Structures are given as structure tokens and as C-alpha cells.
Tab-separated table of C-alpha atoms and ligand atoms in Angstrom:
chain	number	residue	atom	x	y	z
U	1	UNK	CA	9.034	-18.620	16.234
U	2	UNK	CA	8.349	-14.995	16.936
U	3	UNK	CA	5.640	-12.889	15.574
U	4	UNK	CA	3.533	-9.619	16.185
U	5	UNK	CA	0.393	-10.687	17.388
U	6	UNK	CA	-3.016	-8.908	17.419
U	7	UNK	CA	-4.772	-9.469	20.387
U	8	UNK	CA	-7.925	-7.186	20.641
U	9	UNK	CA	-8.515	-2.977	19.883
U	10	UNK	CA	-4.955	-1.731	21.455
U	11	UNK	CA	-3.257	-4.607	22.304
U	12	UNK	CA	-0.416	-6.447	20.478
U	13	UNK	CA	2.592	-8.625	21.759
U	14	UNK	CA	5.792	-9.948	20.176
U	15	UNK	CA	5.186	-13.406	21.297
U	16	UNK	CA	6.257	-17.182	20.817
U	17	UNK	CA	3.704	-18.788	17.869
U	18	UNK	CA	4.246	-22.323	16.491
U	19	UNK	CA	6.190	-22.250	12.880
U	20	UNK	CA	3.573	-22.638	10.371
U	21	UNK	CA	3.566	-25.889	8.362
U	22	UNK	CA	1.580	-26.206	4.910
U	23	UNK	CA	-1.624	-26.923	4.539
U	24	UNK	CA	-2.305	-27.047	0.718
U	25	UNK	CA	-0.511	-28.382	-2.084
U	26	UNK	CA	-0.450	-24.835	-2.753
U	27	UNK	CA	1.360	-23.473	-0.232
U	28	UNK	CA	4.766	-21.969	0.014
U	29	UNK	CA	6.596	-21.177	4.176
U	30	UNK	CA	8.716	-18.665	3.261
U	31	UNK	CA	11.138	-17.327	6.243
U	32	UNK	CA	10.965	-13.742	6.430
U	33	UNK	CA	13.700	-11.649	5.683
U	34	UNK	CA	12.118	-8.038	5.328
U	35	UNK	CA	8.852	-6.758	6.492
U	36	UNK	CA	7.025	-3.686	7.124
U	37	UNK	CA	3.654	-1.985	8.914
U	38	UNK	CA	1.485	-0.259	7.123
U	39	UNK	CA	-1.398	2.244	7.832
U	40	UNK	CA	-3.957	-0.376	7.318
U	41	UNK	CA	-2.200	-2.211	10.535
U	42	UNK	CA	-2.540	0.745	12.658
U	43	UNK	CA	-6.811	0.955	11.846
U	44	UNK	CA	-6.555	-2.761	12.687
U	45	UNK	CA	-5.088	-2.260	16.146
U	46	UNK	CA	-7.817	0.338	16.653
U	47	UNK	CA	-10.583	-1.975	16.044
U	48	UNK	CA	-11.659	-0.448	12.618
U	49	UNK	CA	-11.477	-3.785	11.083
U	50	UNK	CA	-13.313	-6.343	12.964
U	51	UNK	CA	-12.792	-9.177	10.655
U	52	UNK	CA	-9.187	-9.158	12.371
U	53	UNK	CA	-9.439	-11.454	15.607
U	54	UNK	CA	-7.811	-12.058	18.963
U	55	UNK	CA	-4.350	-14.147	18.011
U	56	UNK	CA	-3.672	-12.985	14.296
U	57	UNK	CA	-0.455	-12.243	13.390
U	58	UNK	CA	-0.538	-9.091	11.748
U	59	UNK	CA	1.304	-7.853	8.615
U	60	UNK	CA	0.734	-8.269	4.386
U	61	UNK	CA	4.028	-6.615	3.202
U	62	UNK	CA	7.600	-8.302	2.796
U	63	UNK	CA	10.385	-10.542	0.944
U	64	UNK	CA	11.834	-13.993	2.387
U	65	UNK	CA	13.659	-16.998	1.578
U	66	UNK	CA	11.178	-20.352	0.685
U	67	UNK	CA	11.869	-22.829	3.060
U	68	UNK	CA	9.536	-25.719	1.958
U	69	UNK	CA	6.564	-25.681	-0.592
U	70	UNK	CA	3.660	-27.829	-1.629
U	71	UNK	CA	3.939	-30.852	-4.276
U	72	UNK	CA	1.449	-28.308	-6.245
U	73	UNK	CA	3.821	-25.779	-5.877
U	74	UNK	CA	5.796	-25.435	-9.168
U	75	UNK	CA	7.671	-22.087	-9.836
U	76	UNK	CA	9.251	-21.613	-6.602
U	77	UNK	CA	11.517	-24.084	-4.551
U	78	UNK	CA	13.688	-23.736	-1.249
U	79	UNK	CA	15.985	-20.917	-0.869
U	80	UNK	CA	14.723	-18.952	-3.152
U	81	UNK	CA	14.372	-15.408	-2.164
U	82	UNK	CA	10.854	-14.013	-3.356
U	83	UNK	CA	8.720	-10.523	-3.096
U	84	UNK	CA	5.327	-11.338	-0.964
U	85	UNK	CA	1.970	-9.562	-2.460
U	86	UNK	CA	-0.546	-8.309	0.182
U	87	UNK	CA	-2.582	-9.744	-2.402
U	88	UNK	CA	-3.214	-13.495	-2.718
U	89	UNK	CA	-4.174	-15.383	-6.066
U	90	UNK	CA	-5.543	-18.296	-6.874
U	91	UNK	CA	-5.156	-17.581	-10.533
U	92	UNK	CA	-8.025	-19.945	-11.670
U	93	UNK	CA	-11.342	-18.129	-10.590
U	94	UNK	CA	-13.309	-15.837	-12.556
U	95	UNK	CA	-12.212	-12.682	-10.066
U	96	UNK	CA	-8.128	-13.944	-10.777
U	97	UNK	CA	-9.462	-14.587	-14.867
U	98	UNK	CA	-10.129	-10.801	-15.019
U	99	UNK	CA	-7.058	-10.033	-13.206
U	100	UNK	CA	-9.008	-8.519	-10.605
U	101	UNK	CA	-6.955	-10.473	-8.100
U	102	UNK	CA	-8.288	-8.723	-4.648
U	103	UNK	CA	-11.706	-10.080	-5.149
U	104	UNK	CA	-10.165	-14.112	-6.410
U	105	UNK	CA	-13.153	-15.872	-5.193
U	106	UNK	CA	-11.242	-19.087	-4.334
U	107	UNK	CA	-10.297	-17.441	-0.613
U	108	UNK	CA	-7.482	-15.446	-2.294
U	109	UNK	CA	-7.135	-11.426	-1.593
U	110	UNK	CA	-6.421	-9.745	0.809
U	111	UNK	CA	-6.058	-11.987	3.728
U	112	UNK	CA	-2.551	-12.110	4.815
U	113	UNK	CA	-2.480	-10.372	8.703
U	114	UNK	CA	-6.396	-10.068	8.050
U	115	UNK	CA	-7.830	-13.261	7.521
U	116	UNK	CA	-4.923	-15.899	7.918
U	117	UNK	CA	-1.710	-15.076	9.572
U	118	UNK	CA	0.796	-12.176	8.233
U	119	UNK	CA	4.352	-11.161	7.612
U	120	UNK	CA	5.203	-9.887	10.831
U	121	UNK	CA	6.939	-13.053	11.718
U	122	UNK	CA	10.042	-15.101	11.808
U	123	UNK	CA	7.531	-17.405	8.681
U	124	UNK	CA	5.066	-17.009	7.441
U	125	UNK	CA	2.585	-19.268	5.274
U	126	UNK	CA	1.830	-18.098	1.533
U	127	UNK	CA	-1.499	-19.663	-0.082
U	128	UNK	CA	-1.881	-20.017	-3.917
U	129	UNK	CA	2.680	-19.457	-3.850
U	130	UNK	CA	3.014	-19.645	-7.566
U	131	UNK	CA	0.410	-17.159	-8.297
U	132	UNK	CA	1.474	-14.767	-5.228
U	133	UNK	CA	4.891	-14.622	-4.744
U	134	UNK	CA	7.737	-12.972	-6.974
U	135	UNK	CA	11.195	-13.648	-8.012
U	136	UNK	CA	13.401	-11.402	-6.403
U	137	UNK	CA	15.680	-10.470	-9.187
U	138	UNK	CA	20.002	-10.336	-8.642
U	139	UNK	CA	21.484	-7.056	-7.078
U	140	UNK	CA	18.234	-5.616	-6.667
U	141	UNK	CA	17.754	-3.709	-3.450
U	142	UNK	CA	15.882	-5.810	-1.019
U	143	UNK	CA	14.624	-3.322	0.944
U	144	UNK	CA	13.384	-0.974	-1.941
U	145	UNK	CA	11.507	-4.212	-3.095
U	146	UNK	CA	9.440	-4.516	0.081
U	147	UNK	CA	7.152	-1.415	-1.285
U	148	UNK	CA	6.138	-3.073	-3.954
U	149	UNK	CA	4.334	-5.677	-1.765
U	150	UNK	CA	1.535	-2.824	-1.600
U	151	UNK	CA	2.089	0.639	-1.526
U	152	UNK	CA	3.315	0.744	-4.717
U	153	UNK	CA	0.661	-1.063	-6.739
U	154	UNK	CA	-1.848	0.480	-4.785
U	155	UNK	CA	-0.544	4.149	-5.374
U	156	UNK	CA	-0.390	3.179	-9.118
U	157	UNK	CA	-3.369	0.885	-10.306
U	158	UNK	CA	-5.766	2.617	-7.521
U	159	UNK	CA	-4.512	6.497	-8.067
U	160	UNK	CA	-2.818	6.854	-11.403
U	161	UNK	CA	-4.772	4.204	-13.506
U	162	UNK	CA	-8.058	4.364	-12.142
U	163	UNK	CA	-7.492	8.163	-12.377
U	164	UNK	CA	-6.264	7.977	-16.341
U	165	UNK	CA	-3.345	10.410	-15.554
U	166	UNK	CA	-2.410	11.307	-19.205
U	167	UNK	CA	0.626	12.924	-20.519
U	168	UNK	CA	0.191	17.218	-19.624
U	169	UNK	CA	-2.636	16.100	-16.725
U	170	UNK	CA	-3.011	18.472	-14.204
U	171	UNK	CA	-2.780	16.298	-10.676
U	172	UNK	CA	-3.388	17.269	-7.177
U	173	UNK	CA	-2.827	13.901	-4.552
U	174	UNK	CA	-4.469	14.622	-1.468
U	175	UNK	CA	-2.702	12.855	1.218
U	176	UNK	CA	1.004	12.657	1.470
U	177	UNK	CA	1.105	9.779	3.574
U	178	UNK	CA	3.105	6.664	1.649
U	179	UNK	CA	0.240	5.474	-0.275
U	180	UNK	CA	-0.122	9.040	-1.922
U	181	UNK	CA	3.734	9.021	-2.304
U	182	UNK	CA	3.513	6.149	-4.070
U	183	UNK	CA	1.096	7.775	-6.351
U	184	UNK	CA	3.083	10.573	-6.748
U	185	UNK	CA	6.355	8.243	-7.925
U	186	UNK	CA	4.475	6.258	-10.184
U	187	UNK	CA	1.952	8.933	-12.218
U	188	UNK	CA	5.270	10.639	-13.413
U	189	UNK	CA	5.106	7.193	-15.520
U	190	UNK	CA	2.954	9.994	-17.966
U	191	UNK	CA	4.593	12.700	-17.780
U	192	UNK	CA	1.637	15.335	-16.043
U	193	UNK	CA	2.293	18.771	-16.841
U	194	UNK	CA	1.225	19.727	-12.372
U	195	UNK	CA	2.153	17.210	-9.594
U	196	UNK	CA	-0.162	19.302	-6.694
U	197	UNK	CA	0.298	17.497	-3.204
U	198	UNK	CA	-2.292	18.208	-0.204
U	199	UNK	CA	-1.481	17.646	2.830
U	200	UNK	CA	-1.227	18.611	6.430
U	201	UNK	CA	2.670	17.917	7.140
U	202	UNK	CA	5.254	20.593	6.010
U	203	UNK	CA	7.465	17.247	6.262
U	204	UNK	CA	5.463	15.512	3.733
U	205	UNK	CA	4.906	18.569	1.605
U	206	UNK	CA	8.809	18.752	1.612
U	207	UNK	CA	9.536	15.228	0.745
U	208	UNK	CA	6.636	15.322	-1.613
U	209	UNK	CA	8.886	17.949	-3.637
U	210	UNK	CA	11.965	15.999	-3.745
U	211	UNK	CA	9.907	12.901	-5.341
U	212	UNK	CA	8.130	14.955	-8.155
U	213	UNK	CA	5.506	17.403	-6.703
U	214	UNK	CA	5.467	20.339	-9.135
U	215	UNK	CA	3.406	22.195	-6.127
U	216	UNK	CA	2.428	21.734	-2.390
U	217	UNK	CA	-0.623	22.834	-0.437
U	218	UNK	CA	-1.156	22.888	2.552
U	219	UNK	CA	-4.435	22.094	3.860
U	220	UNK	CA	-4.338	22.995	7.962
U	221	UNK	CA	-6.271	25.684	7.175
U	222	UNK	CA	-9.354	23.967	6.216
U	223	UNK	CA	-8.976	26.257	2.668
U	224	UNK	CA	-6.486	23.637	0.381
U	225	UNK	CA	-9.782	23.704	-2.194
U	226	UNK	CA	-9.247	27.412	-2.677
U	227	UNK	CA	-5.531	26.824	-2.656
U	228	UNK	CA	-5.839	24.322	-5.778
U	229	UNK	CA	-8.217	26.253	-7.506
U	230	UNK	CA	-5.948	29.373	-7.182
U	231	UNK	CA	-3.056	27.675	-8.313
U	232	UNK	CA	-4.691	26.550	-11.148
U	233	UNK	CA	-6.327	29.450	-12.536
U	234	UNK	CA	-9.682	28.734	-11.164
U	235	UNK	CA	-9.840	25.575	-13.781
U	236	UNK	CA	-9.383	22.755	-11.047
U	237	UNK	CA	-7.504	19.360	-11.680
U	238	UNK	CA	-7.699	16.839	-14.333
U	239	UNK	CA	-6.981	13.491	-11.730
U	240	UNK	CA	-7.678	14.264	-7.931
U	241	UNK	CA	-6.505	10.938	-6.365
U	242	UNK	CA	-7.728	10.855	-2.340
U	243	UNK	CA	-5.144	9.174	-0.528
U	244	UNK	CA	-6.269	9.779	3.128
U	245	UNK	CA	-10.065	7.913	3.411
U	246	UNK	CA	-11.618	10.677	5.599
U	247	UNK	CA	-14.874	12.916	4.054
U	248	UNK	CA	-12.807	16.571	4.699
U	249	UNK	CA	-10.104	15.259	1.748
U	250	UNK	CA	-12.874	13.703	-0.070
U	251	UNK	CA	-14.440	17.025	-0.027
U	252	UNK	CA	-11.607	18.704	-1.402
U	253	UNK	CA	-11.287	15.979	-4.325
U	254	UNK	CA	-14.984	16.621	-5.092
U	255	UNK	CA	-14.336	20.449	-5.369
U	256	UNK	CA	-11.394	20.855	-7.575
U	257	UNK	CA	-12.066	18.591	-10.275
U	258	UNK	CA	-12.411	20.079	-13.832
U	259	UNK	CA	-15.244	19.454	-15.702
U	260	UNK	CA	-14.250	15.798	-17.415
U	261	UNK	CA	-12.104	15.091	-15.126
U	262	UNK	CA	-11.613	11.724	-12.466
U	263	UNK	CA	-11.814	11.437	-8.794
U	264	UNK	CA	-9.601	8.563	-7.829
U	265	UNK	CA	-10.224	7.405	-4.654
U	266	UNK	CA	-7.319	5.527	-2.477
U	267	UNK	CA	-8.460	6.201	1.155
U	268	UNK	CA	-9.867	3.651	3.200
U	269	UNK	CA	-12.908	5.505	4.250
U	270	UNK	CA	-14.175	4.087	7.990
U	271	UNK	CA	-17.022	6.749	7.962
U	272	UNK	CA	-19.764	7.630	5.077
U	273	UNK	CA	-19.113	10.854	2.917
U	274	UNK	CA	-21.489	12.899	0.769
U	275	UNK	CA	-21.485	13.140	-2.883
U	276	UNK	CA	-22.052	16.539	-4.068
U	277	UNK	CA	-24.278	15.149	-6.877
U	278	UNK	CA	-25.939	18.917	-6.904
U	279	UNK	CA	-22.671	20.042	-8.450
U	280	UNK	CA	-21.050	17.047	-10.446
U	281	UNK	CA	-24.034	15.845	-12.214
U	282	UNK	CA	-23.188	18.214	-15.018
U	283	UNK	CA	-19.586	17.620	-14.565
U	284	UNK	CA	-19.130	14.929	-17.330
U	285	UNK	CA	-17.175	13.223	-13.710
U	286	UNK	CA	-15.815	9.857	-13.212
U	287	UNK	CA	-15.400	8.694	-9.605
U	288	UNK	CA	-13.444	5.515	-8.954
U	289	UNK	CA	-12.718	3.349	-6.011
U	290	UNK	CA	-10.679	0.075	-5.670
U	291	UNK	CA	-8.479	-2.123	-3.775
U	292	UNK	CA	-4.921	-2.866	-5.419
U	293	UNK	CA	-4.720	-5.910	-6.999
U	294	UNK	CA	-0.950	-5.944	-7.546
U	295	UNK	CA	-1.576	-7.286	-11.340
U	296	UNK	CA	1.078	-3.994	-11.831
U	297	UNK	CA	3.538	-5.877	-10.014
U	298	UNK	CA	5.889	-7.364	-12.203
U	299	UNK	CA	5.497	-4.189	-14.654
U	300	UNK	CA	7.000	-1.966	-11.245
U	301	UNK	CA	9.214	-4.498	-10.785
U	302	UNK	CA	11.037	-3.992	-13.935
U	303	UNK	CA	11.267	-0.098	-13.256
U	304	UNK	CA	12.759	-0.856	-10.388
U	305	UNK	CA	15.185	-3.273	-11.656
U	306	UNK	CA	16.069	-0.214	-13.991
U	307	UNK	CA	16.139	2.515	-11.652
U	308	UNK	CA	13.389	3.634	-13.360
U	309	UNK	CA	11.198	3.369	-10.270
U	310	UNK	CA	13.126	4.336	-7.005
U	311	UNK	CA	10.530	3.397	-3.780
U	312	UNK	CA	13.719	3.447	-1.779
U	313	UNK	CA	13.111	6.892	-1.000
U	314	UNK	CA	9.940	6.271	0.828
U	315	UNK	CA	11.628	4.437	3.921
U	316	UNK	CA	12.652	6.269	6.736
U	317	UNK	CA	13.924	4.037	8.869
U	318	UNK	CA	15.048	0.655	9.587
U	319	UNK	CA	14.847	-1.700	12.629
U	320	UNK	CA	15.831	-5.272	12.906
U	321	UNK	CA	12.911	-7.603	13.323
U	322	UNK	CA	12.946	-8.576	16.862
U	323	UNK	CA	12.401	-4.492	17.582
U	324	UNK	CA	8.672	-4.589	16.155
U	325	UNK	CA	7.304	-2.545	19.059
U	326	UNK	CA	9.485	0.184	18.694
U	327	UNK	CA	8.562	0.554	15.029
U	328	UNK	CA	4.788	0.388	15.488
U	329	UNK	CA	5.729	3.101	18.505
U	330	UNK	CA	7.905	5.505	15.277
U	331	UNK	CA	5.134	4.487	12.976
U	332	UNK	CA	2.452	5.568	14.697
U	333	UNK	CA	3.865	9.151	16.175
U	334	UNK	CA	4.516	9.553	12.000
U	335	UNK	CA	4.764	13.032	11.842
U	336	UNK	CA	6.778	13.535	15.281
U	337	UNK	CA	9.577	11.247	14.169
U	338	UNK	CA	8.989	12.617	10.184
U	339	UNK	CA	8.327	8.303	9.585
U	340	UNK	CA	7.449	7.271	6.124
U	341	UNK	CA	7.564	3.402	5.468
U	342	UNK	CA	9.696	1.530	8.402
U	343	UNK	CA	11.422	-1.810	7.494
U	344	UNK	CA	12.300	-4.331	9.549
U	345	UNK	CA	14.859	-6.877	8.992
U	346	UNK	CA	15.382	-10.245	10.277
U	347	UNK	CA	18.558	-12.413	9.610
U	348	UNK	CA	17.388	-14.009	6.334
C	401	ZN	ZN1	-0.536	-2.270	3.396
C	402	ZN	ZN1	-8.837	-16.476	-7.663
């Protein structure tokens, strides 16, 4: 088969791998039908995660068809179509007990395209199936479905519920990249009163209006903390969710949060930042962090089922599988080609 694989900081090929066969009782091969790339592949191919090594296919979003599973495997058989989660579940350990899937302690996580081969593939092979792969549901837009393998949990459980967005919640999402969008979709869920989007990109701040923003900001010039605070009467935000994982939007979250208010961090930070303890401490602050652990999965897959939920808007563009290299090449010149999420399709 085909697949994108990693092969060392800046290198990648679409190369000839072996078709994976199972290895647990557990295991589903599903063929893939849909995939995508997401930012987190991009800080892989620049070494920033060095748990990722020489020969791994890359890739933890997308939807297939099962072509063979485990004899442990029981709610999934061949030719069904299913949704993968970056996040893989045993369902048995303490972590998966807690539903705090992304720390499952039986090898589950995140480890597709990190720690075992990934979606970018013509198959791929799916650990733990029956706890980590979903029914695609009839008539359902395939496509829209592949941003609920990630972006969409991880907007939600990691921005809007870590952040308690409540019903008349003043918001400001710093980063307007597809993670923050998917924050943005998903906190309308409680009706804020302000949707404020930060970022860089007039072509963000834009699209960011069309899905919900209530305001934009734009934060080239270094002042988007006065900006916020301006356009909210000096008080500051209830919920600043970080969606960027650098200290300058970090910064910003720590200085317009209102008194009682959360910091809900997203971003996958590579460097450290500094708390500005001098000034929360009397704050009455909550600060979160977390990776997704898609337990919010089937509850965004029934919005979507009922148009309730529309993630289709985040894709820009589409490619067919086989054309991986010129979608990592759109991807990663993002705000030249105005590229959200990219999906890539393969004959499935
Ligand atoms: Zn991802
Ligand atoms: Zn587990």
C-alpha cells in the first residue's frame, strides 16, 4: 500500500509500506476512505515531537471501511464504514474508567501517526476497535465527519468545557486556526452573550464571523489585550480559551480575564510561559489544560447528524489521497492559500 511516511525533522515520502495485518484480538484494519493533516503533523515534521521516529506513518484523523477485525472484536465487522478517533481506548483501565481516555494506561491515547502507524494511508491498523472507532451514521456527510476525529472534540471538551462557557459568557478564542474554530462552533452550544476571536489573519478573522464570532481582533499589533479590554468595557472575558500554544497568546489570555473567570488552554505549548501569579492570585482564576479525549464524540456526532453542528465549514479544500504532498505543501503555506482543514480522499 501507500502511505505518508515520516522520515526524520523535514523529510516525508509517499512511499510503498506493507498492508498492516492484526496483531490483537482487538484490532480492527480499516481501509481508509477520508483523511486529513493536522497542525500537530506539521510540529512533527519539524522535530518538535521526538517520540515520532524515522518510518512512521503519520496521521490520527479519518473515516474508512473495516476490512477484517479481531475474534475480540465485537461491534464492528467488514464493510462497515466507521469515524476513526485520534484517541485510542482500551475502555477497561482506570484512565478509560474515568473517561479520561487520552491518558488509558493500557497503551491507548494518542498514538495513532505518533506512536504506532497513522491514517495517512491506503489502511491503517486500529487498536482497542470497539472502544475507538464510530458508526458512521446513513446520509451523513463523510467528509464533515472527518473533524470530529479531533478538532472538534478538542475545540469543545479542551476550550468550551474546561472553560465552563455558560449561557451570556463573555468569550474571546485566541487563535483562529481550526482548533479555535472548532471552539468557536461548539461554545455557541450555550448560548455566550460575546464570541471575541484573536488572531493574526484578516482571513481567519473573516471566516471566524461567518461561524459565530460576535467580534474580531486583531492582534498584529502586539496590542489585542488592549483591544479586548476596550471592547469590553475594561471588564475582560469570562472564558479566554488559547488556541495557538505560544507564550505571546498565553499572555493575552492571562491579561483579559475577569476576576472569576477561566483560562482554557488548547495550544500545544513547545516553549515554557510565565504565569503572572503577581496579578491572578487575587483573581478568584481557574487555569486549565488538557488533551481531548473524544468522550464528546458521539454527543457531536448527533449534532451533526441534526445539522445542529456543521464542521463542514471548516474544510477548505479537498485532494484525492494519492496527492498528499501537495496538501501538506497548501497546509503548511495556510494563510497564503487561506487553508483551513484539507481532506483527502481515497477510493473507499
Ligand atoms: Zn490532530
Ligand atoms: Zn484504557
Amino acid at each position: 500500500m501507500k502511505a505518508l511516511v515520516y522520515h526524520g525533522p523535514g523529510k516525508k515520502a509517499w512511499e510503498e509500506r506493507p498492508k498492516p495485518g492484526l496483531q490483537q484480538a482487538t484490532d480492527a484494519i480499516v481501509k481508509v476512505a477520508r483523511t486529513t493533516i493536522c497542525g500537530t503533523d506539521l510540529h512533527i515534521l519539524k522535530g518538535d515531537v521526538p517520540e515520532v521516529t524515522d518510518g512512521r506513518i503519520l496521521g490520527h484523523e479519518g473515516l474508512g471501511v473495516v476490512e477484517e477485525v479481531g475474534s475480540g472484536v465485537s461491534s464492528f465487522k467488514k464493510g462497515d464504514r466507521v469515524l476513526i478517533s485520534c484517541i485510542t481506548s482500551c475502555g477497561k483501565c482506570p484512565a478509560c474508567k474515568k473517561a479520561m481516555y487520552s491518558h488509558c494506561q493500557n497503551g491507548g491515547g494518542w498514538i495513532l501517526g505518533h506512536l504506532i502507524d497513522g491514517t495517512q494511508a491506503e489502511y491503517v491498523r486500529i487498536p482497542y476497535a470497539d472502544t475507538s472507532l464510530y458508526a458512521v451514521p446513513k446520509g451523513v456527510d463523510e467528509d464533515a465527519l472527518v473533524m470530529l476525529s479531533d478538532i472538534l472534540p478538542t475545540g469543545f471538551e479542551v476550550g468550551v468545557l474546561n472553560g465552563k462557557v455558560k449561557p451570556g459568557d463573555t468569550v474571546a478564542i485566541v487563535g483562529g486556526g481550526p482548533v479555535g474554530l472548532a471552539a468557536l462552533l461548539t461554545a455557541q452550544f450555550f448560548s455566550p452573550a460575546e464570541l471575541i476571536m484573536v488572531d493574526l489573519d484578516d482571513n481567519r478573522l473573516e471566516v471566524a464571523k461567518k461561524l459565530g464570532a460576535t467580534k474580531v481582533v486583531n492582534s498584529g499589533d502586539g496590542k489585542a489585550a488592549e483591544k479586548v479590554l476596550a471592547l469590553t468595557g475594561g471588564e475582560g472575558v469570562d472564558v479566554a480559551i488559547e488556541a495557538v500554544g505560544i507564550p505571546a497568546t498565553f499572555d493575552i489570555c492571562q491579561d483579559i480575564v475577569t476576576a472569576g473567570g477561566h483560562v482554557a488552554n488548547v495550544g500545544v505549548h513547545g516553549k515554557p510561559v510565565s504565569l503572572k501569579l503577581e496579578k491572578l492570585w487575587i483573581q478568584n482564576v481557574t487555569i486549565t489544560t488538557g488533551l481531548v479525549d473524544t468522550n464528546t464524540t458521539p454527543m457531536l456526532l448527533k449534532n451533526v447528524v441534526a445539522s445542529r453542528l456543521e464542521p463542514k465549514k471548516l474544510i477548505t479544500h479537498t485532494f484525492a489521497l494519492d496527492d498528499v504532498l501537495k496538501a501538506y505543501d497548501t497546509f503548511a503555506n495556510a494563510a497564503k492559500e487561506k487553508a483551513l482543514k484539507v481532506i483527502l480522499r481515497a477510493s473507499a
